[in-house]
Rosetta silent file (secondary structure, phi, psi, omega in degrees, C-alpha in Angstrom):
SEQUENCE: MSVTASGRVLVGIDAGGTKTHIRIETTAGAVLVDRVHGNTGWAAMTDAARAEALAQLLRDELSGMPAPAAIVAGVHGNDSPEQHDTLIAPLRRHYPLVEMLNDSHLLVLAHGLSSGTGLVAGTGSSATAILADGGAVTVGGWGWVLGDEGGAVGLVRDAARQVLDAYDSAEQDCLAPALMQALGVTHPHALSYHLASVEPRLWAQAARVVFEAAASGSVRARRIILEQAEAMARLIEQLRLRGGDVSTVVCAGGVLRNQPALFDAFSSAVARRLGDGTTVAMLANPPVSGAINRARQLAGPAVLAKAQGA
SCORE:     score description
SCORE:     0.000 S_00000001
   1 L     0.000  133.918 -178.908   53.444  -89.261    8.277 S_00000001
   2 L   -73.240  146.090  176.820   50.128  -89.393    6.456 S_00000001
   3 L  -107.770  133.778 -178.550   47.672  -92.171    7.178 S_00000001
   4 L   -60.784  145.290 -177.637   45.716  -93.609    4.296 S_00000001
   5 L   -82.355  -15.267 -171.398   42.049  -92.688    4.188 S_00000001
   6 L   -64.274  119.813  173.212   40.890  -96.061    2.936 S_00000001
   7 L    64.492   27.246 -176.958   38.507  -97.778    5.341 S_00000001
   8 L  -115.048  161.278  175.385   39.449  -95.610    8.304 S_00000001
   9 E  -125.712  164.181  175.534   37.549  -93.569   10.875 S_00000001
  10 E  -112.157  140.275 -177.659   38.379  -90.517   12.990 S_00000001
  11 E  -124.397  129.001  173.743   37.828  -90.498   16.751 S_00000001
  12 E  -122.501  138.249 -179.106   37.389  -87.467   18.993 S_00000001
  13 E  -132.730  133.609  170.745   37.004  -87.620   22.773 S_00000001
  14 E  -119.608  102.136 -176.917   36.165  -84.912   25.303 S_00000001
  15 E  -105.416  101.824  179.530   36.695  -86.425   28.758 S_00000001
  16 L   -98.988 -169.234 -176.847   35.652  -83.997   31.482 S_00000001
  17 L   -74.612  -23.996 -177.346   35.135  -84.367   35.189 S_00000001
  18 L  -117.763  -17.796 -178.767   31.509  -85.494   34.966 S_00000001
  19 E  -155.544  157.314  174.748   31.082  -86.924   31.461 S_00000001
  20 E  -120.612  126.443  178.668   32.914  -88.186   28.405 S_00000001
  21 E  -107.280  120.306  178.715   31.698  -87.272   24.918 S_00000001
  22 E  -117.383  136.312  176.815   32.959  -89.517   22.125 S_00000001
  23 E  -131.588  132.430  176.595   32.402  -88.952   18.431 S_00000001
  24 E  -121.528  127.245 -178.959   33.445  -91.265   15.616 S_00000001
  25 E  -126.012  154.678  168.412   33.236  -90.070   12.023 S_00000001
  26 E   -72.393  166.494  178.814   34.083  -91.440    8.630 S_00000001
  27 L   -66.495  -17.919  177.342   36.851  -89.685    6.757 S_00000001
  28 L   -88.198   -1.477  176.212   34.121  -88.050    4.655 S_00000001
  29 L    98.071    3.572  177.462   32.579  -86.503    7.773 S_00000001
  30 L   -76.681  131.817 -177.977   29.614  -88.831    8.356 S_00000001
  31 E   -81.879  122.377  178.013   28.944  -89.307   12.076 S_00000001
  32 E   -97.361  -38.181  179.778   28.938  -92.971   13.117 S_00000001
  33 E  -138.364  133.814  173.932   28.912  -92.514   16.903 S_00000001
  34 E  -145.986   92.717 -167.844   28.015  -89.448   18.966 S_00000001
  35 E  -136.634  146.395  177.824   27.564  -90.537   22.547 S_00000001
  36 E  -115.517  129.806  178.260   27.946  -89.147   26.071 S_00000001
  37 E  -115.752  141.431  175.813   28.952  -91.374   28.997 S_00000001
  38 E   -71.566  147.942  179.532   28.813  -90.426   32.676 S_00000001
  39 L  -115.103   50.207  179.770   32.108  -90.186   34.575 S_00000001
  40 L   -57.714  128.445  178.034   30.955  -91.047   38.087 S_00000001
  41 L    81.825    4.535 -177.624   33.954  -91.157   40.414 S_00000001
  42 H   -55.980  -42.110 -175.868   36.349  -89.679   37.840 S_00000001
  43 H   -62.646  -28.376 -177.632   37.775  -87.163   40.311 S_00000001
  44 H   -89.386   -6.120 -177.800   38.780  -89.949   42.703 S_00000001
  45 L   -76.487  149.156  168.768   40.487  -92.091   40.032 S_00000001
  46 L   -74.184  164.282  177.411   44.232  -92.340   39.638 S_00000001
  47 H   -60.718  -38.239  179.553   45.694  -91.322   36.294 S_00000001
  48 H   -64.137  -39.896  178.959   46.329  -94.987   35.508 S_00000001
  49 H   -67.239  -38.975  176.757   42.694  -95.861   36.231 S_00000001
  50 H   -63.050  -41.124  179.751   41.499  -93.003   34.016 S_00000001
  51 H   -61.052  -43.810  179.951   43.778  -94.219   31.244 S_00000001
  52 H   -67.959  -35.057  177.643   42.350  -97.730   31.433 S_00000001
  53 H   -63.898  -41.295  177.568   38.795  -96.359   31.491 S_00000001
  54 H   -65.739  -41.293  179.702   39.481  -94.418   28.291 S_00000001
  55 H   -63.235  -40.530  179.001   41.089  -97.442   26.671 S_00000001
  56 H   -67.090  -39.476  177.301   38.079  -99.604   27.553 S_00000001
  57 H   -58.831  -44.193  179.693   35.699  -96.967   26.207 S_00000001
  58 H   -65.237  -41.587  178.675   37.555  -96.973   22.903 S_00000001
  59 H   -60.064  -42.554 -179.242   37.561 -100.759   22.703 S_00000001
  60 H   -66.407  -47.560 -174.050   33.813 -100.811   23.269 S_00000001
  61 H   -74.031  -27.966 -178.526   32.951  -98.020   20.852 S_00000001
  62 L   -91.794    0.168  179.471   35.315  -99.179   18.092 S_00000001
  63 L   -59.284  124.344 -179.596   34.153 -102.782   18.216 S_00000001
  64 L    80.933    0.093 -179.468   33.249 -103.796   14.681 S_00000001
  65 L   -93.018  160.748  169.498   34.489 -100.484   13.275 S_00000001
  66 L   -63.470  160.155  179.267   37.270  -99.891   10.754 S_00000001
  67 L   -62.723  141.872  179.382   40.642  -99.066   12.267 S_00000001
  68 E   -73.564  135.229  173.947   40.961  -95.421   13.355 S_00000001
  69 E   -73.791  -34.909  179.050   43.143  -93.185   11.207 S_00000001
  70 E  -159.467  145.728  176.366   43.643  -90.845   14.165 S_00000001
  71 E  -125.815  129.153  174.360   42.400  -90.451   17.728 S_00000001
  72 E  -126.290  127.300 -179.484   42.444  -87.143   19.607 S_00000001
  73 E  -124.685  127.698  170.341   41.357  -86.963   23.235 S_00000001
  74 E   -99.986  117.635 -167.755   40.980  -83.856   25.377 S_00000001
  75 E  -123.562  125.949  171.746   41.192  -85.114   28.947 S_00000001
  76 L   -64.525  130.251 -177.841   40.499  -83.418   32.255 S_00000001
  77 L    99.689   -3.539  176.003   43.510  -84.031   34.474 S_00000001
  78 L   -88.070   75.521 -169.263   46.049  -84.001   31.638 S_00000001
  79 L  -112.403   -3.809 -177.841   47.956  -81.157   33.268 S_00000001
  80 L  -149.385  161.142  177.273   51.605  -82.249   33.220 S_00000001
  81 H   -57.425  -36.520 -179.765   54.013  -84.290   31.072 S_00000001
  82 H   -66.198  -44.148  177.601   53.905  -87.080   33.648 S_00000001
  83 H   -64.259  -40.644  178.842   50.107  -87.238   33.598 S_00000001
  84 H   -57.483  -47.336 -177.289   50.126  -87.110   29.806 S_00000001
  85 H   -63.344  -38.454  179.428   52.465  -90.091   29.566 S_00000001
  86 H   -68.957  -44.220 -175.861   50.343  -92.140   31.965 S_00000001
  87 H   -68.487  -35.366 -174.290   47.037  -91.269   30.317 S_00000001
  88 H   -87.938  -18.082 -172.084   48.137  -91.908   26.746 S_00000001
  89 H   -53.907  -51.736 -177.780   50.166  -95.094   27.321 S_00000001
  90 H   -67.086  -25.622  177.610   47.387  -97.720   26.971 S_00000001
  91 H   -72.942  -41.366 -179.679   46.011  -95.987   23.887 S_00000001
  92 H   -66.099  -24.474  178.838   49.381  -95.904   22.146 S_00000001
  93 H   -68.829  -23.952 -173.574   49.768  -99.630   22.724 S_00000001
  94 H  -114.633  -20.522 -173.991   46.733 -100.331   20.547 S_00000001
  95 L  -128.707  136.800 -171.327   46.383  -97.410   18.123 S_00000001
  96 L   -74.095  -29.726 -174.797   49.084  -95.987   15.826 S_00000001
  97 L  -131.294  101.244 -176.674   48.160  -92.293   15.835 S_00000001
  98 E  -131.831  136.828  172.775   46.934  -90.809   19.108 S_00000001
  99 E  -129.112  135.645  179.666   47.177  -87.283   20.497 S_00000001
 100 E  -121.786  129.027 -178.525   46.122  -86.320   23.997 S_00000001
 101 E  -121.460  171.669  165.885   45.379  -82.738   25.056 S_00000001
 102 E   -73.794  148.702 -176.151   43.861  -81.036   28.057 S_00000001
 103 L   -61.980  -30.730  179.684   40.088  -80.830   27.660 S_00000001
 104 L   -70.723  -20.845  176.805   40.174  -77.016   27.659 S_00000001
 105 H   -64.427  -29.366 -177.430   42.520  -77.123   24.624 S_00000001
 106 H   -63.396  -26.613 -173.372   39.649  -78.528   22.556 S_00000001
 107 H   -64.331  -42.372  179.012   37.675  -75.288   22.798 S_00000001
 108 H   -61.143  -44.572 -179.592   40.042  -73.291   20.619 S_00000001
 109 H   -66.310  -39.186 -179.877   39.991  -76.039   17.985 S_00000001
 110 H   -69.602  -25.617  179.288   36.203  -76.378   18.151 S_00000001
 111 L   -80.808   -3.283  178.786   35.856  -72.608   17.681 S_00000001
 112 L    87.172   14.981 -179.621   37.714  -72.896   14.387 S_00000001
 113 L  -106.249  156.906  173.616   40.932  -71.264   15.606 S_00000001
 114 L  -100.324  -13.253  179.933   44.479  -72.555   15.578 S_00000001
 115 L  -146.888  157.470 -177.466   45.540  -70.334   18.477 S_00000001
 116 L   140.093 -159.820 -178.502   43.941  -68.679   21.488 S_00000001
 117 E  -129.881  138.272  174.053   42.750  -69.746   24.926 S_00000001
 118 E  -112.727  133.320  178.332   40.097  -72.223   25.990 S_00000001
 119 E  -120.050  118.597  173.425   38.369  -71.960   29.365 S_00000001
 120 E  -101.788  116.307  178.086   36.350  -74.873   30.739 S_00000001
 121 L  -105.970  105.867 -177.184   34.233  -73.764   33.690 S_00000001
 122 L   175.723 -148.160  177.487   32.902  -76.850   35.399 S_00000001
 123 L   -70.842  110.345 -174.643   34.149  -79.938   37.158 S_00000001
 124 L    87.536   38.649 -177.641   37.887  -79.437   36.947 S_00000001
 125 L   -49.368  128.428  179.985   37.789  -75.809   35.755 S_00000001
 126 E  -153.309  166.425  176.993   40.928  -75.068   33.769 S_00000001
 127 E  -137.175  139.755  179.895   42.247  -72.874   30.981 S_00000001
 128 E  -127.437  130.868  177.675   44.687  -73.720   28.196 S_00000001
 129 E  -118.228  146.361  175.972   46.488  -71.225   25.970 S_00000001
 130 E   -83.610  135.051  179.281   48.478  -71.854   22.813 S_00000001
 131 L   -90.695  166.840 -177.626   52.101  -70.693   22.965 S_00000001
 132 L   -61.601  -29.625 -179.060   54.057  -68.987   20.203 S_00000001
 133 L   -86.869    5.901  179.997   55.942  -72.220   19.432 S_00000001
 134 L    92.361   -8.793  175.973   52.689  -74.140   18.986 S_00000001
 135 L   -75.988 -172.803 -178.055   52.833  -75.765   22.397 S_00000001
 136 E  -141.037  151.953  175.382   50.252  -75.268   25.116 S_00000001
 137 E  -130.870  136.484 -177.485   50.157  -74.271   28.762 S_00000001
 138 E  -120.430  138.961  174.504   47.350  -75.140   31.182 S_00000001
 139 E  -127.944  159.804 -177.791   46.438  -73.559   34.512 S_00000001
 140 E    81.335 -152.463 -179.177   43.778  -74.484   37.052 S_00000001
 141 L    75.395   31.554 -174.704   42.169  -77.907   37.027 S_00000001
 142 L   -81.579  -11.268 -177.268   42.543  -78.361   40.772 S_00000001
 143 L    92.848  164.688 -170.108   39.281  -80.241   41.298 S_00000001
 144 L   -68.319  -24.929 -179.214   36.160  -79.314   43.226 S_00000001
 145 L   -66.377  -37.169 -174.776   37.733  -79.414   46.686 S_00000001
 146 L  -112.490  -21.142 -173.467   40.148  -76.594   45.820 S_00000001
 147 L  -138.155 -122.968 -178.770   38.883  -75.032   42.606 S_00000001
 148 L    63.753   33.460  177.369   36.144  -75.479   39.997 S_00000001
 149 L   -61.264  136.922  179.289   35.409  -71.757   39.846 S_00000001
 150 L    84.956   -6.357  176.620   32.535  -71.006   37.508 S_00000001
 151 L  -102.512  164.233 -175.683   31.211  -74.545   37.650 S_00000001
 152 H   -61.762  -40.212 -178.677   28.153  -75.796   39.489 S_00000001
 153 H   -63.741  -47.586  179.484   30.141  -77.740   42.075 S_00000001
 154 H   -63.083  -36.426  178.588   32.337  -74.778   42.983 S_00000001
 155 H   -64.884  -45.070 -179.113   29.326  -72.475   43.201 S_00000001
 156 H   -68.871  -39.789  176.581   27.437  -74.747   45.591 S_00000001
 157 H   -57.346  -47.844 -179.508   30.545  -75.340   47.709 S_00000001
 158 H   -70.247  -31.630  176.511   31.078  -71.588   48.098 S_00000001
 159 H   -64.807  -40.845  177.858   27.367  -71.026   48.684 S_00000001
 160 H   -62.144  -40.290  177.926   27.460  -73.500   51.573 S_00000001
 161 H   -63.168  -41.967  178.910   30.411  -71.621   53.050 S_00000001
 162 H   -65.533  -38.903  179.317   28.531  -68.328   52.756 S_00000001
 163 H   -65.524  -42.123  178.509   25.422  -69.799   54.382 S_00000001
 164 H   -65.736  -39.785  178.324   27.446  -71.137   57.307 S_00000001
 165 H   -66.729  -38.377  177.199   29.217  -67.801   57.717 S_00000001
 166 H   -63.573  -39.709  178.554   25.884  -65.966   57.625 S_00000001
 167 H   -63.622  -45.997 -179.919   24.542  -68.288   60.340 S_00000001
 168 H   -65.130  -25.923  179.909   27.586  -67.699   62.556 S_00000001
 169 L   -92.299    4.649 -177.106   27.171  -63.949   62.006 S_00000001
 170 L    53.082   42.140 -176.302   23.451  -64.069   62.877 S_00000001
 171 L  -109.816  135.291  177.966   22.828  -62.554   59.465 S_00000001
 172 L   -91.446  128.253  177.818   19.695  -63.064   57.406 S_00000001
 173 L  -148.025  133.798 -174.772   20.255  -63.710   53.719 S_00000001
 174 L   -65.924  -12.611  176.038   17.813  -65.283   51.277 S_00000001
 175 H   -64.485  -35.563 -174.290   20.567  -67.548   49.970 S_00000001
 176 H   -61.567  -58.443  179.953   20.424  -69.640   53.159 S_00000001
 177 H   -63.214  -33.141 -179.337   16.849  -70.978   53.003 S_00000001
 178 H   -66.051  -44.031 -179.387   17.052  -71.375   49.234 S_00000001
 179 H   -68.275  -43.667 -179.242   20.206  -73.489   49.368 S_00000001
 180 H   -62.739  -40.430  178.069   19.016  -75.618   52.273 S_00000001
 181 H   -64.531  -42.101 -178.623   15.722  -76.332   50.544 S_00000001
 182 H   -64.539  -32.315 -178.491   17.475  -77.244   47.298 S_00000001
 183 H   -94.637   -6.202  177.435   19.772  -79.673   49.108 S_00000001
 184 L    74.758   32.832  175.706   17.085  -81.098   51.367 S_00000001
 185 L  -118.048  158.182 -174.029   18.631  -80.085   54.698 S_00000001
 186 L  -111.671   -4.183 -179.536   16.975  -78.210   57.543 S_00000001
 187 L  -146.368  143.327  179.465   19.925  -76.558   59.292 S_00000001
 188 L   -54.000  -35.753 -178.220   23.115  -74.881   58.046 S_00000001
 189 L   -65.001  -18.724  178.418   25.241  -77.264   60.094 S_00000001
 190 H   -78.076  -11.614 -177.694   23.894  -80.164   58.018 S_00000001
 191 H   -64.625  -40.347 -177.440   25.481  -78.724   54.887 S_00000001
 192 H   -60.008  -47.848 -179.752   28.975  -79.984   55.714 S_00000001
 193 H   -64.670  -42.209 -177.333   27.859  -83.587   56.079 S_00000001
 194 H   -61.341  -47.134 -177.992   25.644  -83.414   53.008 S_00000001
 195 H   -68.468  -28.773 -179.349   28.374  -82.098   50.738 S_00000001
 196 H   -80.925  -20.305 -172.373   30.881  -84.609   52.090 S_00000001
 197 H  -110.401   -7.340 -178.198   28.618  -87.637   51.714 S_00000001
 198 L  -113.651  140.189  178.000   26.828  -87.021   48.399 S_00000001
 199 L   -52.702  126.289 -176.336   28.386  -87.297   44.929 S_00000001
 200 H   -52.400  -37.323 -178.197   29.307  -83.716   43.899 S_00000001
 201 H   -63.340  -19.931  178.985   27.583  -83.989   40.522 S_00000001
 202 H   -83.427  -48.870 -179.249   24.311  -84.500   42.416 S_00000001
 203 H   -76.035  -12.095  175.049   24.485  -81.594   44.837 S_00000001
 204 H   -65.329  -18.387 -179.622   25.833  -79.409   42.039 S_00000001
 205 H   -64.366  -13.943  179.558   22.290  -79.312   40.692 S_00000001
 206 H   -84.085    2.510 -175.967   21.559  -76.677   43.344 S_00000001
 207 H   -58.345  -30.708 -177.343   23.826  -74.101   41.654 S_00000001
 208 H   -57.927  -29.259 -175.478   20.836  -72.299   40.153 S_00000001
 209 H   -67.412  -24.568  177.259   19.808  -71.019   43.606 S_00000001
 210 H   -61.869  -43.769 -178.050   22.935  -68.826   43.743 S_00000001
 211 H   -75.892  -35.180  176.377   21.711  -66.863   40.731 S_00000001
 212 H   -65.509  -41.355  179.038   18.101  -66.853   41.883 S_00000001
 213 H   -67.360  -39.851  178.257   19.183  -65.509   45.278 S_00000001
 214 H   -61.464  -41.068  178.931   21.402  -62.870   43.666 S_00000001
 215 H   -67.334  -23.058  179.123   18.462  -61.713   41.553 S_00000001
 216 L   -91.927    4.099  174.873   16.406  -61.493   44.747 S_00000001
 217 L   104.820    8.084  179.833   18.941  -59.217   46.414 S_00000001
 218 L   -69.161  118.111  177.784   21.293  -61.614   48.203 S_00000001
 219 H   -66.955  -38.741 -177.662   24.569  -59.806   48.843 S_00000001
 220 H   -69.447  -38.913  177.674   26.318  -63.088   49.554 S_00000001
 221 H   -65.024  -41.651  177.693   25.130  -64.750   46.351 S_00000001
 222 H   -62.113  -38.071  178.752   26.281  -61.754   44.357 S_00000001
 223 H   -62.407  -41.912  178.819   29.654  -61.972   46.102 S_00000001
 224 H   -58.998  -47.207 -178.105   30.022  -65.621   45.050 S_00000001
 225 H   -60.782  -46.478 -178.443   29.356  -64.772   41.410 S_00000001
 226 H   -66.657  -41.418 -178.937   31.842  -61.891   41.377 S_00000001
 227 H   -66.821  -39.544  179.748   34.555  -63.833   43.217 S_00000001
 228 H   -71.138  -35.684  175.562   34.276  -66.837   40.934 S_00000001
 229 H   -62.668  -42.187  178.529   34.336  -64.613   37.864 S_00000001
 230 H   -64.547  -39.111  179.528   37.505  -62.946   39.171 S_00000001
 231 H   -63.661  -40.442  177.415   39.105  -66.335   39.845 S_00000001
 232 H   -67.135  -39.703  178.778   38.448  -67.423   36.259 S_00000001
 233 H   -64.591  -33.164  177.796   39.801  -64.127   34.925 S_00000001
 234 H   -65.029  -34.557  175.430   42.957  -64.650   36.962 S_00000001
 235 H   -57.938  -42.284 -179.609   43.525  -67.934   35.108 S_00000001
 236 H   -67.370  -39.384  177.878   43.558  -65.972   31.855 S_00000001
 237 H   -63.058  -40.518  178.054   45.926  -63.402   33.333 S_00000001
 238 H   -62.379  -39.328  179.085   48.276  -66.189   34.435 S_00000001
 239 H   -64.581  -39.568  177.516   48.285  -67.600   30.918 S_00000001
 240 H   -62.819  -43.107  179.649   49.233  -64.226   29.456 S_00000001
 241 H   -62.303  -26.358 -179.409   52.101  -63.914   31.937 S_00000001
 242 L   -95.552   11.898  174.002   53.330  -67.332   30.805 S_00000001
 243 L    89.985   11.780  179.870   53.333  -66.370   27.143 S_00000001
 244 L   -77.755  154.117  176.756   49.978  -67.794   26.112 S_00000001
 245 L   -81.900  107.740 -179.602   47.845  -66.352   23.328 S_00000001
 246 L  -111.775   23.715 -179.507   44.898  -64.735   25.116 S_00000001
 247 L   -64.223  -35.086  174.326   43.655  -62.677   22.180 S_00000001
 248 E  -130.872  127.171  176.656   40.494  -64.805   22.110 S_00000001
 249 E  -108.327  113.794 -178.832   39.154  -66.683   25.131 S_00000001
 250 E   -98.590  122.642 -172.778   36.705  -69.402   24.116 S_00000001
 251 E  -106.955  148.056  172.242   34.468  -70.491   26.996 S_00000001
 252 E  -144.645  154.298 -179.513   32.481  -73.639   27.674 S_00000001
 253 L   141.232  135.427 -174.492   30.487  -74.839   30.654 S_00000001
 254 H   -59.669  -40.573 -177.633   26.838  -75.226   31.461 S_00000001
 255 H   -70.141  -45.320  178.020   26.689  -72.513   34.109 S_00000001
 256 H   -58.840  -38.992 -178.174   28.554  -69.945   32.012 S_00000001
 257 H   -70.956  -39.627 -171.020   26.282  -70.710   29.077 S_00000001
 258 H   -96.927   -8.687 -178.681   22.996  -70.642   30.993 S_00000001
 259 L  -122.398   93.721 -178.782   23.671  -67.882   33.523 S_00000001
 260 H   -56.302  -29.618 -179.062   24.352  -64.511   31.845 S_00000001
 261 H   -61.106  -38.868  179.543   25.208  -62.954   35.209 S_00000001
 262 H   -73.985  -43.879  179.502   28.305  -65.147   35.502 S_00000001
 263 H   -62.107  -42.337  179.653   29.382  -64.747   31.878 S_00000001
 264 H   -65.837  -40.409  179.137   28.984  -60.965   32.077 S_00000001
 265 H   -65.415  -39.142  177.739   30.915  -60.806   35.354 S_00000001
 266 H   -65.547  -45.887  179.736   33.710  -62.912   33.846 S_00000001
 267 H   -59.685  -40.916  178.917   33.878  -60.782   30.692 S_00000001
 268 H   -66.749  -39.904  179.740   34.091  -57.632   32.806 S_00000001
 269 H   -65.935  -39.685  176.943   36.798  -59.131   35.006 S_00000001
 270 H   -63.186  -42.930  179.834   38.863  -60.122   31.954 S_00000001
 271 H   -62.233  -39.441  179.118   38.525  -56.606   30.531 S_00000001
 272 H   -66.349  -40.504 -174.466   39.735  -55.073   33.816 S_00000001
 273 H   -82.230  -35.288 -171.361   42.730  -57.386   34.077 S_00000001
 274 H  -115.712  -10.230 -178.765   43.788  -57.668   30.438 S_00000001
 275 H    84.494 -171.082 -173.935   42.324  -54.647   28.674 S_00000001
 276 H   -89.139   11.408  177.177   40.415  -54.546   25.416 S_00000001
 277 H   -85.010   -0.438 -179.784   42.924  -56.672   23.498 S_00000001
 278 L  -117.282  129.135  176.579   41.157  -59.847   24.611 S_00000001
 279 E  -103.119  133.998  177.816   37.843  -61.038   23.195 S_00000001
 280 E  -106.767  127.595 -177.718   35.661  -63.406   25.228 S_00000001
 281 E  -132.470  147.931  174.417   33.415  -65.781   23.286 S_00000001
 282 E   -94.185  130.806 -179.168   31.056  -68.613   24.201 S_00000001
 283 L   -65.662  130.445  179.749   31.665  -71.816   22.283 S_00000001
 284 L   -91.580  -26.024 -177.897   28.778  -72.655   19.966 S_00000001
 285 L  -101.923  154.878  175.773   29.927  -76.180   19.059 S_00000001
 286 L   -64.402  141.918 -178.187   30.488  -79.113   21.420 S_00000001
 287 L   -54.970  -30.391 -178.654   34.165  -79.344   22.463 S_00000001
 288 H   -60.314  -24.906  177.876   34.414  -82.846   20.995 S_00000001
 289 H   -64.687  -28.057  174.898   34.182  -81.252   17.539 S_00000001
 290 H   -66.909  -36.559  177.117   37.591  -79.717   18.256 S_00000001
 291 H   -65.988  -40.776  177.890   38.990  -83.203   18.831 S_00000001
 292 H   -65.611  -42.163  177.902   37.551  -84.373   15.509 S_00000001
 293 H   -57.322  -44.531 -179.080   38.963  -81.298   13.739 S_00000001
 294 H   -69.460  -38.140  178.002   42.398  -82.061   15.140 S_00000001
 295 H   -61.469  -38.593  179.272   42.129  -85.778   14.307 S_00000001
 296 H   -65.187  -38.810  176.838   41.389  -84.864   10.699 S_00000001
 297 H   -64.783  -44.132 -178.109   44.506  -82.670   10.616 S_00000001
 298 H   -63.643  -38.265 -175.017   46.645  -85.403   12.142 S_00000001
 299 H   -64.129  -27.344  170.983   45.431  -88.063    9.741 S_00000001
 300 L   106.213  177.422 -174.124   46.927  -86.123    6.868 S_00000001
 301 H   -57.156  -33.125 -178.071   46.199  -84.949    3.331 S_00000001
 302 H   -62.815  -42.557  179.153   44.632  -88.218    2.180 S_00000001
 303 H   -70.247  -43.728  179.718   41.849  -87.944    4.740 S_00000001
 304 H   -60.060  -41.943 -179.289   41.390  -84.217    4.186 S_00000001
 305 H   -63.469  -41.424 -179.401   41.108  -84.705    0.439 S_00000001
 306 H   -68.047  -40.347 -179.415   38.466  -87.388    0.807 S_00000001
 307 H   -63.430  -29.982 -178.841   36.461  -85.328    3.316 S_00000001
 308 L   -91.184    4.497  176.916   36.430  -82.431    0.849 S_00000001
 309 L    79.918   18.510 -179.206   35.279  -84.659   -1.983 S_00000001
 310 L   -77.239    0.000    0.000   38.574  -84.556   -3.855 S_00000001
């Protein structure tokens, strides 16, 4: 059912593991709010707590605003029907037209496509592919303890493991002193305590040393990059096996964007596993723009006509 365009706004949300990006636009496309909030402790929250946090964010940001014509949120951790129902419940109680997706689903929409695969490499690394019936399937998203391949947290976690293994093997590798210096520890054995006691988003800032060490000849750093690239490529392979559209893989994530070595390794791994029928692209627009695009579609012809000046 179409929602009238009169006096309404569109809301898009990209809620990842470390930050939430919210954008509110008029139906004509004017940006009213474009703000990023930190998500400290998000990984430790229950689904119900995340749902209430999103609801509170919307209440705060929409205060004094016209009623929203449509709200679309791409949320890290929205990986199953049960999680979806929990996450969307408080929003549906207050707003008439709400759609909740996995955050990686937003990438395809932000890239201007209606079908394909989105890969978020970061806190909560996951991939979502569109199915032939218009539905979606998501893989990954296990969190930094078990996954997060291609993201800064996963890279530093695996680097710490490599440094400890090198120490036990009495092996010299330039990754070890570089990582310890970046994290402010003086012995490999201190890495375990440091990673367990410091917020992951803070020690993730040391991810750059993996690429610096690889460029300096570290075999172990190079191994981390290749293994994480292969793990991300396997997500895409799993999506193909489950009937997802993997013709175009749209990627997002700070490390993938800023470290060509990882993006190139991932592209090569995808080509080996899936052949040349899959194109890998880096998203140029913020993922939240995909949420706004979808909100405009949901709101209906009245909103679309006004946005186009009809």
